[in-house]
Amino acid sequence: MEETLRELERRALQELEQCEDSNQLEAWRLRFLGKKGQLTAVLRGMAKLSEDERPRIGRLANEIRDALEEARVSRQDALKEKERRRRLESERLDVTVPGWRFAVGGLHPLTRIIEEIEEIFLGMGFEIREGPEVELDYYNFEALNIPKDHPARDMQDTFYITEEILMRTHTSPMQARTLEKTCPSVPVKIIVPGRVYRRDEDDATHSHSFVQVEGLMVDRGVRMSDLKGVLTVFVRGMFGEDRQIRLRPSYFPFTEPSAEVDVSCPLCDGAGCRVCKGSGWIEILGAGMVHPYVLEKAGYDPDEVSGFAFGLGVERTAMLKYGIDDIRHFYMNDLHFLRQFRRGL
Ligand code: FA5
């Protein structure tokens, strides 16, 4: 009997070691310690024992039951601890693992330049306006002193939607639109960034669609020297404090006098290089004093008020600033090109 009990204890302890979860542990408990368990079965056989053997075997059986119960509890604790560790391990957050790399875009170089231009003019008290890209012939040409048969139309041929509706060829129509609305109040100080269209052949410096920024200032007593001052502040803000500007006589039907404005070449500092074609100067915009015809057409009295206007090519400005040799780079969507301008957003 004693031997059977000892053997039972050994087997129970052995099997206990193999229990790996609470289900197995419960099954083990029922198998050895339950009412229909093996220990109870052995104890039932005690009736056959002699009077003197019974208490000894009874004590041994109790000891074995207590020992097995104790072993079960400690196995249960060990399994719980093992499970806790496993869970901790699987839930551990490794903060040193590199994160996902998301492809982040950046602003297009032209958008950047437009924002820079806006910043400089906002600093001088100009407001920003926008106008329609699909424009009436009236604002694009007529109101700017370019009647139907005027030769200046040849230089700005465009995409016509109807006889009277076209894709605007410059941002200057916003001169006429704005003055018409603001008349008779002054001052008017606006810049107008926007896309324009022309029937130009695409090449290294021309595109059939490009961006301009129009500038317009109308007030009492505005003079050519104000134009020169404002453009000097702009050019130095954009290309550096050492830049000079030069006004060359030119012709636009909607300004009088008119000028082409050159900036001293930022690449060779005016000494002459390939980019400025040896002259030391690069043309960046057209400008002039607002023509009395334009003021009158909008309702202003040209004897009372005067103003200046200018039209700047944004691609040409960006090309000069970043040393880009072909305007088509802006429109090819080549990531090698675009990524160079990605710093920040
Ligand atoms: C004009 O468009 C006038 N509206 C500018 C103006 C405004 C004069 C206000 C007086 C008063 P122009 O055609 O020169 O002018 O164009 C102005 C600028 O646009 C040029 O200096 C050049 O930088 C840019 N530009 C002209 N054509 C193209 C083209 N096909 N591709 C890219 N840039 C161009």
Tab-separated table of C-alpha atoms and ligand atoms in Angstrom:
chain	number	residue	atom	x	y	z
A	1	MET	CA	0.000	0.000	0.000
A	2	GLU	CA	2.729	2.373	1.040
A	3	GLU	CA	4.640	1.576	-2.093
A	4	THR	CA	1.553	2.228	-4.254
A	5	LEU	CA	1.113	5.637	-2.584
A	6	ARG	CA	4.765	6.597	-3.106
A	7	GLU	CA	4.584	5.468	-6.726
A	8	LEU	CA	1.405	7.525	-7.175
A	9	GLU	CA	3.134	10.591	-5.704
A	10	ARG	CA	6.128	10.207	-8.023
A	11	ARG	CA	3.951	9.844	-11.103
A	12	ALA	CA	1.741	12.770	-10.095
A	13	LEU	CA	4.735	15.052	-9.603
A	14	GLN	CA	6.209	13.959	-12.917
A	15	GLU	CA	2.982	14.653	-14.786
A	16	LEU	CA	2.574	17.962	-12.986
A	17	GLU	CA	5.823	19.150	-14.543
A	18	GLN	CA	4.318	18.599	-17.965
A	19	CYS	CA	1.265	20.780	-17.358
A	20	GLU	CA	1.674	23.902	-19.450
A	21	ASP	CA	-1.572	25.775	-18.866
A	22	SER	CA	-4.485	26.095	-16.459
A	23	ASN	CA	-6.628	23.565	-18.386
A	24	GLN	CA	-3.986	20.882	-18.155
A	25	LEU	CA	-3.468	21.755	-14.510
A	26	GLU	CA	-7.167	21.342	-13.725
A	27	ALA	CA	-7.254	18.025	-15.572
A	28	TRP	CA	-4.254	16.924	-13.498
A	29	ARG	CA	-6.014	17.935	-10.262
A	30	LEU	CA	-9.099	15.905	-11.157
A	31	ARG	CA	-6.935	12.956	-12.206
A	32	PHE	CA	-5.020	12.717	-8.932
A	33	LEU	CA	-6.803	14.711	-6.216
A	34	GLY	CA	-10.457	14.778	-7.345
A	35	LYS	CA	-13.245	12.671	-5.851
A	36	LYS	CA	-12.845	10.179	-8.627
A	37	GLY	CA	-9.082	10.686	-8.659
A	38	GLN	CA	-6.351	8.117	-8.260
A	39	LEU	CA	-5.458	9.064	-4.649
A	40	THR	CA	-9.068	8.666	-3.534
A	41	ALA	CA	-9.145	5.312	-5.304
A	42	VAL	CA	-6.072	4.153	-3.380
A	43	LEU	CA	-7.536	5.387	-0.112
A	44	ARG	CA	-10.675	3.377	-0.723
A	45	GLY	CA	-8.503	0.271	-0.526
A	46	MET	CA	-7.543	1.180	3.072
A	47	ALA	CA	-10.512	-0.774	4.360
A	48	LYS	CA	-8.567	-3.908	3.627
A	49	LEU	CA	-5.658	-2.830	5.841
A	50	SER	CA	-5.054	-4.072	9.353
A	51	GLU	CA	-5.946	-1.943	12.401
A	52	ASP	CA	-2.308	-0.969	13.119
A	53	GLU	CA	-1.431	-0.172	9.518
A	54	ARG	CA	-4.444	2.022	8.841
A	55	PRO	CA	-3.422	5.181	10.857
A	56	ARG	CA	0.109	5.120	9.444
A	57	ILE	CA	-1.056	4.758	5.855
A	58	GLY	CA	-3.823	7.330	6.506
A	59	ARG	CA	-1.212	9.819	7.724
A	60	LEU	CA	1.008	9.093	4.722
A	61	ALA	CA	-1.925	9.522	2.344
A	62	ASN	CA	-2.746	12.900	3.932
A	63	GLU	CA	0.865	13.992	3.692
A	64	ILE	CA	0.971	13.008	0.051
A	65	ARG	CA	-2.285	14.848	-0.684
A	66	ASP	CA	-0.948	17.992	1.016
A	67	ALA	CA	2.347	17.707	-0.816
A	68	LEU	CA	0.603	17.278	-4.167
A	69	GLU	CA	-1.731	20.191	-3.474
A	70	GLU	CA	1.240	22.370	-2.545
A	71	ALA	CA	3.075	21.306	-5.694
A	72	ARG	CA	-0.013	22.101	-7.763
A	73	VAL	CA	-0.294	25.598	-6.315
A	74	SER	CA	3.360	26.362	-6.916
A	75	ARG	CA	3.118	24.956	-10.459
A	76	GLN	CA	0.085	27.180	-10.984
A	77	ASP	CA	2.050	30.229	-9.782
A	78	ALA	CA	4.974	29.319	-12.003
A	79	LEU	CA	2.679	29.016	-15.033
A	80	LYS	CA	1.060	32.377	-14.256
A	81	GLU	CA	4.451	33.997	-14.018
A	82	LYS	CA	5.538	32.367	-17.284
A	83	GLU	CA	2.376	33.624	-18.990
A	84	ARG	CA	2.914	37.141	-17.618
A	85	ARG	CA	6.465	37.197	-18.950
A	86	ARG	CA	5.338	35.929	-22.339
A	87	ARG	CA	2.710	38.653	-22.565
A	88	LEU	CA	5.164	41.340	-21.499
A	89	GLU	CA	7.616	40.108	-24.070
A	90	SER	CA	5.068	40.187	-26.900
A	91	GLU	CA	3.751	43.602	-25.882
A	92	ARG	CA	7.154	45.162	-25.415
A	93	LEU	CA	7.571	48.409	-27.342
A	94	ASP	CA	10.984	48.747	-28.876
A	95	VAL	CA	11.430	52.466	-29.227
A	96	THR	CA	14.719	51.981	-31.052
A	97	VAL	CA	13.057	50.327	-34.073
A	98	PRO	CA	13.133	52.852	-36.950
A	99	GLY	CA	9.672	54.234	-37.828
A	100	TRP	CA	7.888	54.009	-41.162
A	101	ARG	CA	9.211	56.375	-43.776
A	102	PHE	CA	6.318	58.233	-45.368
A	103	ALA	CA	6.930	59.834	-48.718
A	104	VAL	CA	6.545	63.517	-47.977
A	105	GLY	CA	6.125	65.976	-50.812
A	106	GLY	CA	7.285	69.539	-50.863
A	107	LEU	CA	6.271	72.807	-52.403
A	108	HIS	CA	6.991	73.226	-56.090
A	109	PRO	CA	9.890	75.653	-56.709
A	110	LEU	CA	7.523	78.028	-58.516
A	111	THR	CA	5.166	78.059	-55.522
A	112	ARG	CA	8.154	78.818	-53.312
A	113	ILE	CA	9.235	81.734	-55.474
A	114	ILE	CA	5.685	83.125	-55.627
A	115	GLU	CA	5.510	82.988	-51.821
A	116	GLU	CA	8.861	84.764	-51.555
A	117	ILE	CA	7.714	87.467	-53.959
A	118	GLU	CA	4.472	87.899	-52.010
A	119	GLU	CA	6.393	88.164	-48.751
A	120	ILE	CA	8.566	90.990	-50.071
A	121	PHE	CA	5.636	92.989	-51.449
A	122	LEU	CA	3.452	92.406	-48.375
A	123	GLY	CA	6.347	93.994	-46.459
A	124	MET	CA	5.938	97.118	-48.603
A	125	GLY	CA	2.187	97.307	-47.950
A	126	PHE	CA	0.901	95.671	-51.154
A	127	GLU	CA	-2.195	93.442	-51.089
A	128	ILE	CA	-2.467	90.157	-52.978
A	129	ARG	CA	-5.236	89.699	-55.558
A	130	GLU	CA	-6.118	86.955	-58.013
A	131	GLY	CA	-7.862	87.183	-61.364
A	132	PRO	CA	-9.453	84.794	-63.882
A	133	GLU	CA	-7.249	82.788	-66.258
A	134	VAL	CA	-10.120	82.636	-68.744
A	135	GLU	CA	-10.484	86.309	-69.583
A	136	LEU	CA	-12.520	88.641	-71.718
A	137	ASP	CA	-10.805	90.152	-74.735
A	138	TYR	CA	-11.918	93.482	-73.282
A	139	TYR	CA	-9.767	93.253	-70.116
A	140	ASN	CA	-6.852	91.407	-71.700
A	141	PHE	CA	-6.509	93.890	-74.586
A	142	GLU	CA	-9.131	96.616	-75.123
A	143	ALA	CA	-9.076	98.171	-71.654
A	144	LEU	CA	-5.280	98.152	-71.845
A	145	ASN	CA	-5.201	100.315	-74.945
A	146	ILE	CA	-4.711	97.365	-77.317
A	147	PRO	CA	-7.597	97.558	-79.837
A	148	LYS	CA	-8.424	94.693	-82.195
A	149	ASP	CA	-6.067	95.728	-84.989
A	150	HIS	CA	-3.144	96.744	-82.749
A	151	PRO	CA	0.201	95.147	-83.708
A	152	ALA	CA	0.954	94.439	-80.008
A	153	ARG	CA	-1.616	91.614	-80.266
A	154	ASP	CA	0.771	89.714	-82.517
A	155	MET	CA	3.292	89.384	-79.693
A	156	GLN	CA	0.659	87.981	-77.368
A	157	ASP	CA	-1.303	85.562	-79.513
A	158	THR	CA	-3.223	83.119	-77.363
A	159	PHE	CA	-5.771	80.326	-77.119
A	160	TYR	CA	-9.208	81.683	-78.017
A	161	ILE	CA	-12.369	80.145	-76.611
A	162	THR	CA	-14.633	82.468	-78.595
A	163	GLU	CA	-13.943	85.762	-80.399
A	164	GLU	CA	-14.375	87.576	-77.095
A	165	ILE	CA	-13.153	85.014	-74.554
A	166	LEU	CA	-9.549	83.871	-74.347
A	167	MET	CA	-6.849	82.471	-72.059
A	168	ARG	CA	-5.218	85.571	-70.617
A	169	THR	CA	-1.784	86.371	-72.063
A	170	HIS	CA	-0.584	88.350	-69.048
A	171	THR	CA	-1.746	89.360	-65.565
A	172	SER	CA	-2.210	92.986	-66.695
A	173	PRO	CA	-6.011	92.601	-67.186
A	174	MET	CA	-6.157	92.733	-63.391
A	175	GLN	CA	-4.981	96.368	-63.648
A	176	ALA	CA	-8.183	97.222	-65.497
A	177	ARG	CA	-10.427	94.969	-63.370
A	178	THR	CA	-9.063	96.312	-60.091
A	179	LEU	CA	-9.138	99.998	-61.056
A	180	GLU	CA	-12.708	99.641	-62.325
A	181	LYS	CA	-13.726	98.330	-58.885
A	182	THR	CA	-11.689	100.667	-56.665
A	183	CYS	CA	-12.457	103.910	-58.561
A	184	PRO	CA	-12.557	106.610	-57.256
A	185	SER	CA	-10.626	105.648	-54.114
A	186	VAL	CA	-6.848	105.663	-53.775
A	187	PRO	CA	-4.314	104.388	-52.933
A	188	VAL	CA	-4.358	101.101	-54.842
A	189	LYS	CA	-1.387	98.860	-54.054
A	190	ILE	CA	-1.728	95.283	-55.273
A	191	ILE	CA	0.245	92.396	-56.669
A	192	VAL	CA	-1.429	89.675	-58.723
A	193	PRO	CA	0.316	86.313	-59.112
A	194	GLY	CA	-1.186	83.968	-61.681
A	195	ARG	CA	-0.856	81.675	-64.669
A	196	VAL	CA	-0.921	83.078	-68.182
A	197	TYR	CA	-0.979	81.517	-71.664
A	198	ARG	CA	0.564	82.378	-75.008
A	199	ARG	CA	0.948	80.783	-78.387
A	200	ASP	CA	4.739	80.724	-77.887
A	201	GLU	CA	6.980	77.882	-79.068
A	202	ASP	CA	8.387	75.996	-76.051
A	203	ASP	CA	12.162	76.327	-75.745
A	204	ALA	CA	14.754	76.785	-72.978
A	205	THR	CA	13.378	80.182	-71.957
A	206	HIS	CA	9.791	80.127	-73.282
A	207	SER	CA	6.737	78.152	-72.287
A	208	HIS	CA	3.197	78.294	-73.716
A	209	SER	CA	1.957	78.539	-70.120
A	210	PHE	CA	3.874	80.377	-67.440
A	211	VAL	CA	3.409	82.460	-64.297
A	212	GLN	CA	3.520	86.204	-63.926
A	213	VAL	CA	3.214	88.558	-61.001
A	214	GLU	CA	1.577	91.872	-61.814
A	215	GLY	CA	2.226	94.905	-59.640
A	216	LEU	CA	0.078	98.046	-59.569
A	217	MET	CA	0.248	101.167	-57.486
A	218	VAL	CA	-2.048	104.140	-58.091
A	219	ASP	CA	-2.236	107.194	-55.853
A	220	ARG	CA	-1.830	110.962	-55.971
A	221	GLY	CA	1.676	111.919	-57.034
A	222	VAL	CA	3.118	108.465	-57.812
A	223	ARG	CA	6.303	108.919	-59.866
A	224	MET	CA	8.766	106.837	-61.863
A	225	SER	CA	11.226	107.098	-58.950
A	226	ASP	CA	8.655	105.256	-56.772
A	227	LEU	CA	8.642	102.439	-59.327
A	228	LYS	CA	12.414	102.316	-59.255
A	229	GLY	CA	12.497	102.325	-55.442
A	230	VAL	CA	9.927	99.535	-55.095
A	231	LEU	CA	11.665	97.366	-57.716
A	232	THR	CA	15.070	97.925	-56.087
A	233	VAL	CA	13.701	96.719	-52.730
A	234	PHE	CA	12.177	93.700	-54.499
A	235	VAL	CA	15.321	92.777	-56.441
A	236	ARG	CA	17.556	93.079	-53.361
A	237	GLY	CA	15.136	91.007	-51.269
A	238	MET	CA	15.043	88.321	-53.953
A	239	PHE	CA	18.633	88.231	-55.264
A	240	GLY	CA	20.712	89.858	-52.520
A	241	GLU	CA	21.627	93.299	-51.217
A	242	ASP	CA	24.382	93.849	-53.816
A	243	ARG	CA	22.046	93.807	-56.813
A	244	GLN	CA	21.494	96.911	-58.934
A	245	ILE	CA	18.634	97.551	-61.333
A	246	ARG	CA	18.628	99.306	-64.677
A	247	LEU	CA	15.635	100.707	-66.562
A	248	ARG	CA	15.776	100.625	-70.357
A	249	PRO	CA	13.219	102.489	-72.474
A	250	SER	CA	10.643	100.145	-73.930
A	251	TYR	CA	7.081	100.072	-75.188
A	252	PHE	CA	3.816	98.739	-73.802
A	253	PRO	CA	0.499	100.220	-74.994
A	254	PHE	CA	-0.786	100.415	-71.393
A	255	THR	CA	2.191	102.247	-69.828
A	256	GLU	CA	3.835	105.534	-70.728
A	257	PRO	CA	6.730	105.814	-70.375
A	258	SER	CA	7.567	102.106	-70.419
A	259	ALA	CA	10.721	100.280	-69.425
A	260	GLU	CA	12.345	96.884	-69.447
A	261	VAL	CA	13.955	96.314	-66.081
A	262	ASP	CA	17.310	94.552	-65.868
A	263	VAL	CA	19.055	93.270	-62.741
A	264	SER	CA	22.847	93.132	-62.460
A	265	CYS	CA	23.732	89.480	-63.074
A	266	PRO	CA	23.776	87.638	-59.713
A	267	LEU	CA	25.949	84.862	-61.162
A	268	CYS	CA	28.942	86.980	-62.304
A	269	ASP	CA	28.148	90.094	-60.262
A	270	GLY	CA	27.861	92.169	-63.417
A	271	ALA	CA	31.239	91.182	-64.881
A	272	GLY	CA	29.707	89.330	-67.842
A	273	CYS	CA	29.116	85.583	-68.167
A	274	ARG	CA	27.301	82.983	-70.284
A	275	VAL	CA	23.998	83.482	-68.466
A	276	CYS	CA	23.898	87.276	-68.977
A	277	LYS	CA	25.442	86.805	-72.434
A	278	GLY	CA	28.453	88.920	-71.475
A	279	SER	CA	26.436	92.063	-70.754
A	280	GLY	CA	26.411	91.879	-66.937
A	281	TRP	CA	22.625	92.498	-66.913
A	282	ILE	CA	19.577	90.237	-67.122
A	283	GLU	CA	16.063	91.348	-68.035
A	284	ILE	CA	13.467	90.282	-65.495
A	285	LEU	CA	10.325	92.331	-66.094
A	286	GLY	CA	8.381	94.923	-68.031
A	287	ALA	CA	7.101	98.056	-66.307
A	288	GLY	CA	6.032	101.661	-66.699
A	289	MET	CA	3.751	104.469	-65.578
A	290	VAL	CA	0.071	103.521	-65.972
A	291	HIS	CA	-1.163	105.009	-69.273
A	292	PRO	CA	-3.773	107.820	-68.875
A	293	TYR	CA	-6.035	105.791	-71.204
A	294	VAL	CA	-6.144	102.905	-68.678
A	295	LEU	CA	-6.888	105.246	-65.764
A	296	GLU	CA	-9.624	107.046	-67.701
A	297	LYS	CA	-11.204	103.822	-68.921
A	298	ALA	CA	-11.600	102.761	-65.267
A	299	GLY	CA	-13.023	106.145	-64.290
A	300	TYR	CA	-10.032	107.904	-62.731
A	301	ASP	CA	-8.908	111.396	-63.687
A	302	PRO	CA	-5.286	111.124	-64.949
A	303	ASP	CA	-4.706	114.722	-63.893
A	304	GLU	CA	-5.552	113.774	-60.311
A	305	VAL	CA	-3.897	110.401	-59.876
A	306	SER	CA	-0.979	108.542	-61.368
A	307	GLY	CA	0.529	105.113	-60.943
A	308	PHE	CA	3.076	102.548	-61.961
A	309	ALA	CA	2.701	98.919	-63.006
A	310	PHE	CA	5.010	96.037	-63.701
A	311	GLY	CA	4.802	92.439	-64.882
A	312	LEU	CA	7.336	89.895	-63.702
A	313	GLY	CA	8.026	86.439	-65.154
A	314	VAL	CA	8.132	83.973	-62.242
A	315	GLU	CA	9.927	81.122	-64.071
A	316	ARG	CA	12.654	83.505	-65.259
A	317	THR	CA	13.053	84.812	-61.702
A	318	ALA	CA	13.346	81.266	-60.334
A	319	MET	CA	15.808	80.304	-63.093
A	320	LEU	CA	18.005	83.223	-62.206
A	321	LYS	CA	17.815	82.679	-58.493
A	322	TYR	CA	18.553	78.935	-58.604
A	323	GLY	CA	20.760	78.835	-61.715
A	324	ILE	CA	18.290	76.692	-63.727
A	325	ASP	CA	19.138	76.610	-67.425
A	326	ASP	CA	15.887	75.327	-68.935
A	327	ILE	CA	12.338	76.488	-68.162
A	328	ARG	CA	10.978	73.045	-69.084
A	329	HIS	CA	12.410	71.586	-65.846
A	330	PHE	CA	9.532	73.228	-63.972
A	331	TYR	CA	6.966	71.239	-65.924
A	332	MET	CA	8.562	67.804	-66.407
A	333	ASN	CA	7.709	66.516	-62.900
A	334	ASP	CA	11.151	64.933	-62.650
A	335	LEU	CA	11.619	64.080	-58.970
A	336	HIS	CA	15.414	64.467	-59.230
A	337	PHE	CA	14.812	68.092	-60.072
A	338	LEU	CA	11.925	68.726	-57.664
A	339	ARG	CA	13.568	67.075	-54.637
A	340	GLN	CA	16.293	69.715	-54.644
A	341	PHE	CA	13.690	72.231	-53.466
A	342	ARG	CA	12.066	70.041	-50.824
A	343	ARG	CA	13.620	71.504	-47.652
A	344	GLY	CA	10.778	72.114	-45.217
A	345	LEU	CA	7.287	72.708	-46.471
B	1	FA5	C1	3.982	91.675	-70.328
B	1	FA5	O1	3.404	90.595	-70.262
B	1	FA5	C2	3.388	92.897	-69.699
B	1	FA5	N1	2.046	92.645	-69.286
B	1	FA5	C3	4.273	93.320	-68.533
B	1	FA5	C4	3.904	94.678	-67.998
B	1	FA5	C5	3.053	94.770	-66.922
B	1	FA5	C6	4.445	95.835	-68.583
B	1	FA5	C7	2.728	96.010	-66.405
B	1	FA5	C8	4.108	97.092	-68.088
B	1	FA5	C9	3.261	97.167	-67.002
B	1	FA5	P1	6.094	90.681	-71.495
B	1	FA5	O2	5.415	90.098	-72.649
B	1	FA5	O3	7.450	91.269	-71.716
B	1	FA5	O4	5.226	91.804	-70.800
B	1	FA5	O5	6.207	89.564	-70.357
B	1	FA5	C10	6.649	89.873	-69.045
B	1	FA5	C11	7.598	88.792	-68.532
B	1	FA5	O6	6.980	87.520	-68.654
B	1	FA5	C12	8.891	88.683	-69.328
B	1	FA5	O7	9.849	89.594	-68.851
B	1	FA5	C13	9.302	87.253	-69.054
B	1	FA5	O8	9.944	87.168	-67.788
B	1	FA5	C14	7.981	86.536	-68.933
B	1	FA5	N2	7.638	85.817	-70.181
B	1	FA5	C15	7.127	86.324	-71.335
B	1	FA5	N3	6.886	85.352	-72.229
B	1	FA5	C16	7.238	84.193	-71.635
B	1	FA5	C17	7.204	82.804	-72.033
B	1	FA5	N4	6.732	82.408	-73.218
B	1	FA5	N5	7.651	81.885	-71.168
B	1	FA5	C18	8.090	82.248	-69.946
B	1	FA5	N6	8.140	83.519	-69.503
B	1	FA5	C19	7.713	84.488	-70.333
